[in-house]
Amino acid sequence: MTPKHTKIKFPIWQYLNQPLFSRDTKLVLNPQRFILIWRLQLLERCWTKECDAKGPQQH
C-alpha cells in the first residue's frame, strides 16, 4: 500500500541545469534555497494548470 503523502525528492536535474547567465532567472547555488523556490514554483504551476479529466457529468 502506498503512503498517503509522498515526499518530493530533490530535483537534481533541474538544479544542475540552471541557466548561468540569464536575465530572467537568478542562479541559486544553495541547494536548500533551491528546493524551497522549486517547490513554490511547482505549487504555482499545479495551481494554474487546468484539469483535463472529466468526471461523471450531471444533466
mmCIF file of N, CA, C and O in Angstrom:
data_model
loop_
_atom_site.group_PDB
_atom_site.id
_atom_site.type_symbol
_atom_site.label_atom_id
_atom_site.label_comp_id
_atom_site.label_asym_id
_atom_site.label_seq_id
_atom_site.Cartn_x
_atom_site.Cartn_y
_atom_site.Cartn_z
ATOM 1 N N MET A 1 0.833 -1.165 0.000
ATOM 2 C CA MET A 1 0.000 0.000 0.000
ATOM 3 C C MET A 1 0.894 1.251 0.000
ATOM 4 O O MET A 1 1.890 1.306 0.697
ATOM 5 N N THR A 2 0.532 2.234 -0.780
ATOM 6 C CA THR A 2 1.345 3.437 -0.874
ATOM 7 C C THR A 2 0.958 4.429 0.217
ATOM 8 O O THR A 2 -0.204 4.497 0.611
ATOM 9 N N PRO A 3 1.909 5.209 0.703
ATOM 10 C CA PRO A 3 1.576 6.196 1.732
ATOM 11 C C PRO A 3 0.693 7.303 1.152
ATOM 12 O O PRO A 3 0.713 7.583 -0.039
ATOM 13 N N LYS A 4 -0.071 7.924 2.037
ATOM 14 C CA LYS A 4 -0.999 8.974 1.599
ATOM 15 C C LYS A 4 -0.243 10.177 1.048
ATOM 16 O O LYS A 4 -0.612 10.737 0.027
ATOM 17 N N HIS A 5 0.807 10.579 1.706
ATOM 18 C CA HIS A 5 1.606 11.724 1.275
ATOM 19 C C HIS A 5 3.009 11.233 0.913
ATOM 20 O O HIS A 5 3.697 10.644 1.739
ATOM 21 N N THR A 6 3.410 11.477 -0.304
ATOM 22 C CA THR A 6 4.757 11.089 -0.710
ATOM 23 C C THR A 6 5.632 12.334 -0.740
ATOM 24 O O THR A 6 5.203 13.404 -1.163
ATOM 25 N N LYS A 7 6.843 12.191 -0.288
ATOM 26 C CA LYS A 7 7.776 13.305 -0.244
ATOM 27 C C LYS A 7 8.397 13.507 -1.621
ATOM 28 O O LYS A 7 8.791 12.548 -2.281
ATOM 29 N N ILE A 8 8.475 14.750 -2.043
ATOM 30 C CA ILE A 8 9.080 15.080 -3.326
ATOM 31 C C ILE A 8 10.598 15.013 -3.163
ATOM 32 O O ILE A 8 11.167 15.639 -2.267
ATOM 33 N N LYS A 9 11.242 14.261 -4.024
ATOM 34 C CA LYS A 9 12.694 14.133 -3.959
ATOM 35 C C LYS A 9 13.357 15.378 -4.530
ATOM 36 O O LYS A 9 12.747 16.147 -5.257
ATOM 37 N N PHE A 10 14.626 15.546 -4.222
ATOM 38 C CA PHE A 10 15.361 16.713 -4.692
ATOM 39 C C PHE A 10 15.482 16.688 -6.210
ATOM 40 O O PHE A 10 15.910 15.687 -6.788
ATOM 41 N N PRO A 11 15.132 17.785 -6.873
ATOM 42 C CA PRO A 11 15.193 17.838 -8.346
ATOM 43 C C PRO A 11 16.620 18.110 -8.828
ATOM 44 O O PRO A 11 16.963 19.214 -9.242
ATOM 45 N N ILE A 12 17.451 17.095 -8.765
ATOM 46 C CA ILE A 12 18.874 17.257 -9.081
ATOM 47 C C ILE A 12 19.092 17.726 -10.505
ATOM 48 O O ILE A 12 19.967 18.558 -10.764
ATOM 49 N N TRP A 13 18.301 17.225 -11.456
ATOM 50 C CA TRP A 13 18.487 17.611 -12.851
ATOM 51 C C TRP A 13 18.185 19.091 -13.057
ATOM 52 O O TRP A 13 18.914 19.788 -13.753
ATOM 53 N N GLN A 14 17.099 19.581 -12.454
ATOM 54 C CA GLN A 14 16.750 20.996 -12.570
ATOM 55 C C GLN A 14 17.797 21.871 -11.880
ATOM 56 O O GLN A 14 18.112 22.964 -12.345
ATOM 57 N N TYR A 15 18.330 21.385 -10.770
ATOM 58 C CA TYR A 15 19.364 22.132 -10.042
ATOM 59 C C TYR A 15 20.633 22.267 -10.887
ATOM 60 O O TYR A 15 21.221 23.338 -10.972
ATOM 61 N N LEU A 16 21.033 21.185 -11.524
ATOM 62 C CA LEU A 16 22.260 21.207 -12.319
ATOM 63 C C LEU A 16 22.087 21.945 -13.644
ATOM 64 O O LEU A 16 23.070 22.414 -14.209
ATOM 65 N N ASN A 17 20.883 22.047 -14.145
ATOM 66 C CA ASN A 17 20.628 22.691 -15.427
ATOM 67 C C ASN A 17 20.091 24.110 -15.294
ATOM 68 O O ASN A 17 19.388 24.596 -16.184
ATOM 69 N N GLN A 18 20.434 24.784 -14.233
ATOM 70 C CA GLN A 18 20.029 26.176 -14.083
ATOM 71 C C GLN A 18 20.782 27.036 -15.098
ATOM 72 O O GLN A 18 21.974 26.826 -15.340
ATOM 73 N N PRO A 19 20.101 28.026 -15.674
ATOM 74 C CA PRO A 19 20.806 28.926 -16.596
ATOM 75 C C PRO A 19 21.816 29.783 -15.827
ATOM 76 O O PRO A 19 21.501 30.347 -14.779
ATOM 77 N N LEU A 20 23.031 29.873 -16.349
ATOM 78 C CA LEU A 20 24.090 30.601 -15.653
ATOM 79 C C LEU A 20 24.012 32.112 -15.873
ATOM 80 O O LEU A 20 24.177 32.885 -14.945
ATOM 81 N N PHE A 21 23.775 32.528 -17.093
ATOM 82 C CA PHE A 21 23.813 33.954 -17.417
ATOM 83 C C PHE A 21 22.466 34.406 -17.969
ATOM 84 O O PHE A 21 22.365 34.929 -19.065
ATOM 85 N N SER A 22 21.427 34.214 -17.194
ATOM 86 C CA SER A 22 20.085 34.575 -17.631
ATOM 87 C C SER A 22 19.635 35.850 -16.922
ATOM 88 O O SER A 22 19.871 36.023 -15.729
ATOM 89 N N ARG A 23 18.973 36.721 -17.667
ATOM 90 C CA ARG A 23 18.419 37.927 -17.066
ATOM 91 C C ARG A 23 17.076 37.647 -16.411
ATOM 92 O O ARG A 23 16.641 38.388 -15.546
ATOM 93 N N ASP A 24 16.421 36.575 -16.833
ATOM 94 C CA ASP A 24 15.086 36.251 -16.331
ATOM 95 C C ASP A 24 15.105 35.491 -15.010
ATOM 96 O O ASP A 24 14.243 35.682 -14.164
ATOM 97 N N THR A 25 16.073 34.602 -14.837
ATOM 98 C CA THR A 25 16.146 33.793 -13.625
ATOM 99 C C THR A 25 17.490 34.002 -12.939
ATOM 100 O O THR A 25 18.509 34.229 -13.582
ATOM 101 N N LYS A 26 17.469 33.893 -11.635
ATOM 102 C CA LYS A 26 18.677 34.064 -10.841
ATOM 103 C C LYS A 26 19.237 32.688 -10.476
ATOM 104 O O LYS A 26 18.497 31.778 -10.123
ATOM 105 N N LEU A 27 20.531 32.543 -10.566
ATOM 106 C CA LEU A 27 21.200 31.302 -10.219
ATOM 107 C C LEU A 27 21.158 31.111 -8.703
ATOM 108 O O LEU A 27 21.495 32.019 -7.946
ATOM 109 N N VAL A 28 20.741 29.929 -8.264
ATOM 110 C CA VAL A 28 20.665 29.616 -6.838
ATOM 111 C C VAL A 28 21.662 28.499 -6.566
ATOM 112 O O VAL A 28 21.493 27.379 -7.047
ATOM 113 N N LEU A 29 22.693 28.800 -5.800
ATOM 114 C CA LEU A 29 23.729 27.807 -5.516
ATOM 115 C C LEU A 29 23.439 26.997 -4.249
ATOM 116 O O LEU A 29 23.908 25.870 -4.123
ATOM 117 N N ASN A 30 22.696 27.573 -3.342
ATOM 118 C CA ASN A 30 22.356 26.878 -2.105
ATOM 119 C C ASN A 30 21.267 25.842 -2.390
ATOM 120 O O ASN A 30 20.155 26.200 -2.779
ATOM 121 N N PRO A 31 21.536 24.550 -2.202
ATOM 122 C CA PRO A 31 20.543 23.516 -2.511
ATOM 123 C C PRO A 31 19.265 23.637 -1.672
ATOM 124 O O PRO A 31 18.177 23.373 -2.173
ATOM 125 N N GLN A 32 19.384 24.038 -0.422
ATOM 126 C CA GLN A 32 18.193 24.185 0.416
ATOM 127 C C GLN A 32 17.303 25.314 -0.079
ATOM 128 O O GLN A 32 16.083 25.186 -0.121
ATOM 129 N N ARG A 33 17.912 26.405 -0.475
ATOM 130 C CA ARG A 33 17.133 27.524 -1.014
ATOM 131 C C ARG A 33 16.525 27.145 -2.367
ATOM 132 O O ARG A 33 15.398 27.496 -2.660
ATOM 133 N N PHE A 34 17.294 26.420 -3.174
ATOM 134 C CA PHE A 34 16.790 25.994 -4.476
ATOM 135 C C PHE A 34 15.549 25.122 -4.329
ATOM 136 O O PHE A 34 14.563 25.302 -5.045
ATOM 137 N N ILE A 35 15.560 24.162 -3.405
ATOM 138 C CA ILE A 35 14.410 23.269 -3.248
ATOM 139 C C ILE A 35 13.193 24.045 -2.767
ATOM 140 O O ILE A 35 12.066 23.756 -3.182
ATOM 141 N N LEU A 36 13.372 25.048 -1.932
ATOM 142 C CA LEU A 36 12.235 25.864 -1.490
ATOM 143 C C LEU A 36 11.626 26.635 -2.659
ATOM 144 O O LEU A 36 10.406 26.651 -2.836
ATOM 145 N N ILE A 37 12.473 27.254 -3.451
ATOM 146 C CA ILE A 37 11.994 28.006 -4.617
ATOM 147 C C ILE A 37 11.343 27.068 -5.617
ATOM 148 O O ILE A 37 10.276 27.363 -6.165
ATOM 149 N N TRP A 38 11.943 25.908 -5.846
ATOM 150 C CA TRP A 38 11.424 24.950 -6.810
ATOM 151 C C TRP A 38 10.056 24.432 -6.387
ATOM 152 O O TRP A 38 9.149 24.291 -7.206
ATOM 153 N N ARG A 39 9.895 24.142 -5.084
ATOM 154 C CA ARG A 39 8.599 23.663 -4.588
ATOM 155 C C ARG A 39 7.524 24.727 -4.716
ATOM 156 O O ARG A 39 6.378 24.416 -5.044
ATOM 157 N N LEU A 40 7.876 25.978 -4.460
ATOM 158 C CA LEU A 40 6.911 27.063 -4.635
ATOM 159 C C LEU A 40 6.487 27.195 -6.092
ATOM 160 O O LEU A 40 5.307 27.361 -6.406
ATOM 161 N N GLN A 41 7.451 27.124 -6.986
ATOM 162 C CA GLN A 41 7.137 27.204 -8.416
ATOM 163 C C GLN A 41 6.304 26.008 -8.863
ATOM 164 O O GLN A 41 5.395 26.156 -9.692
ATOM 165 N N LEU A 42 6.582 24.825 -8.321
ATOM 166 C CA LEU A 42 5.796 23.637 -8.636
ATOM 167 C C LEU A 42 4.354 23.818 -8.172
ATOM 168 O O LEU A 42 3.403 23.518 -8.902
ATOM 169 N N LEU A 43 4.184 24.340 -6.968
ATOM 170 C CA LEU A 43 2.844 24.593 -6.451
ATOM 171 C C LEU A 43 2.104 25.603 -7.322
ATOM 172 O O LEU A 43 0.924 25.422 -7.631
ATOM 173 N N GLU A 44 2.785 26.658 -7.750
ATOM 174 C CA GLU A 44 2.159 27.661 -8.612
ATOM 175 C C GLU A 44 1.768 27.058 -9.963
ATOM 176 O O GLU A 44 0.688 27.344 -10.488
ATOM 177 N N ARG A 45 2.638 26.198 -10.526
ATOM 178 C CA ARG A 45 2.310 25.554 -11.801
ATOM 179 C C ARG A 45 1.101 24.636 -11.659
ATOM 180 O O ARG A 45 0.219 24.605 -12.522
ATOM 181 N N CYS A 46 1.049 23.889 -10.567
ATOM 182 C CA CYS A 46 -0.082 22.989 -10.343
ATOM 183 C C CYS A 46 -1.364 23.781 -10.107
ATOM 184 O O CYS A 46 -2.441 23.370 -10.522
ATOM 185 N N TRP A 47 -1.261 24.896 -9.409
ATOM 186 C CA TRP A 47 -2.430 25.713 -9.097
ATOM 187 C C TRP A 47 -3.036 26.318 -10.367
ATOM 188 O O TRP A 47 -4.252 26.410 -10.490
ATOM 189 N N THR A 48 -2.201 26.723 -11.322
ATOM 190 C CA THR A 48 -2.701 27.370 -12.525
ATOM 191 C C THR A 48 -3.067 26.378 -13.625
ATOM 192 O O THR A 48 -3.717 26.763 -14.592
ATOM 193 N N LYS A 49 -2.679 25.123 -13.480
ATOM 194 C CA LYS A 49 -2.961 24.115 -14.506
ATOM 195 C C LYS A 49 -4.440 23.749 -14.494
ATOM 196 O O LYS A 49 -5.037 23.548 -13.449
ATOM 197 N N GLU A 50 -4.997 23.655 -15.684
ATOM 198 C CA GLU A 50 -6.397 23.259 -15.801
ATOM 199 C C GLU A 50 -6.501 21.747 -15.817
ATOM 200 O O GLU A 50 -5.658 21.056 -16.368
ATOM 201 N N CYS A 51 -7.557 21.275 -15.246
ATOM 202 C CA CYS A 51 -7.783 19.832 -15.187
ATOM 203 C C CYS A 51 -8.447 19.371 -16.474
ATOM 204 O O CYS A 51 -9.479 19.891 -16.877
ATOM 205 N N ASP A 52 -7.862 18.381 -17.128
ATOM 206 C CA ASP A 52 -8.406 17.839 -18.356
ATOM 207 C C ASP A 52 -9.318 16.645 -18.094
ATOM 208 O O ASP A 52 -10.058 16.214 -18.973
ATOM 209 N N ALA A 53 -9.246 16.087 -16.904
ATOM 210 C CA ALA A 53 -10.059 14.916 -16.592
ATOM 211 C C ALA A 53 -11.525 15.312 -16.465
ATOM 212 O O ALA A 53 -11.858 16.333 -15.876
ATOM 213 N N LYS A 54 -12.358 14.501 -17.046
ATOM 214 C CA LYS A 54 -13.797 14.761 -16.974
ATOM 215 C C LYS A 54 -14.442 13.646 -16.190
ATOM 216 O O LYS A 54 -14.360 12.485 -16.555
ATOM 217 N N GLY A 55 -15.065 14.017 -15.118
ATOM 218 C CA GLY A 55 -15.759 13.042 -14.287
ATOM 219 C C GLY A 55 -17.182 12.845 -14.792
ATOM 220 O O GLY A 55 -17.557 13.317 -15.863
ATOM 221 N N PRO A 56 -17.964 12.161 -14.012
ATOM 222 C CA PRO A 56 -19.360 11.962 -14.403
ATOM 223 C C PRO A 56 -20.082 13.299 -14.490
ATOM 224 O O PRO A 56 -20.002 14.116 -13.577
ATOM 225 N N GLN A 57 -20.726 13.517 -15.597
ATOM 226 C CA GLN A 57 -21.431 14.783 -15.791
ATOM 227 C C GLN A 57 -22.882 14.617 -15.401
ATOM 228 O O GLN A 57 -23.522 13.628 -15.740
ATOM 229 N N GLN A 58 -23.377 15.600 -14.705
ATOM 230 C CA GLN A 58 -24.776 15.581 -14.294
ATOM 231 C C GLN A 58 -25.564 16.474 -15.238
ATOM 232 O O GLN A 58 -25.138 17.553 -15.579
ATOM 233 N N HIS A 59 -26.722 15.998 -15.665
ATOM 234 C CA HIS A 59 -27.553 16.776 -16.581
ATOM 235 C C HIS A 59 -28.768 17.283 -15.865
ATOM 236 O O HIS A 59 -29.351 16.730 -15.051
#
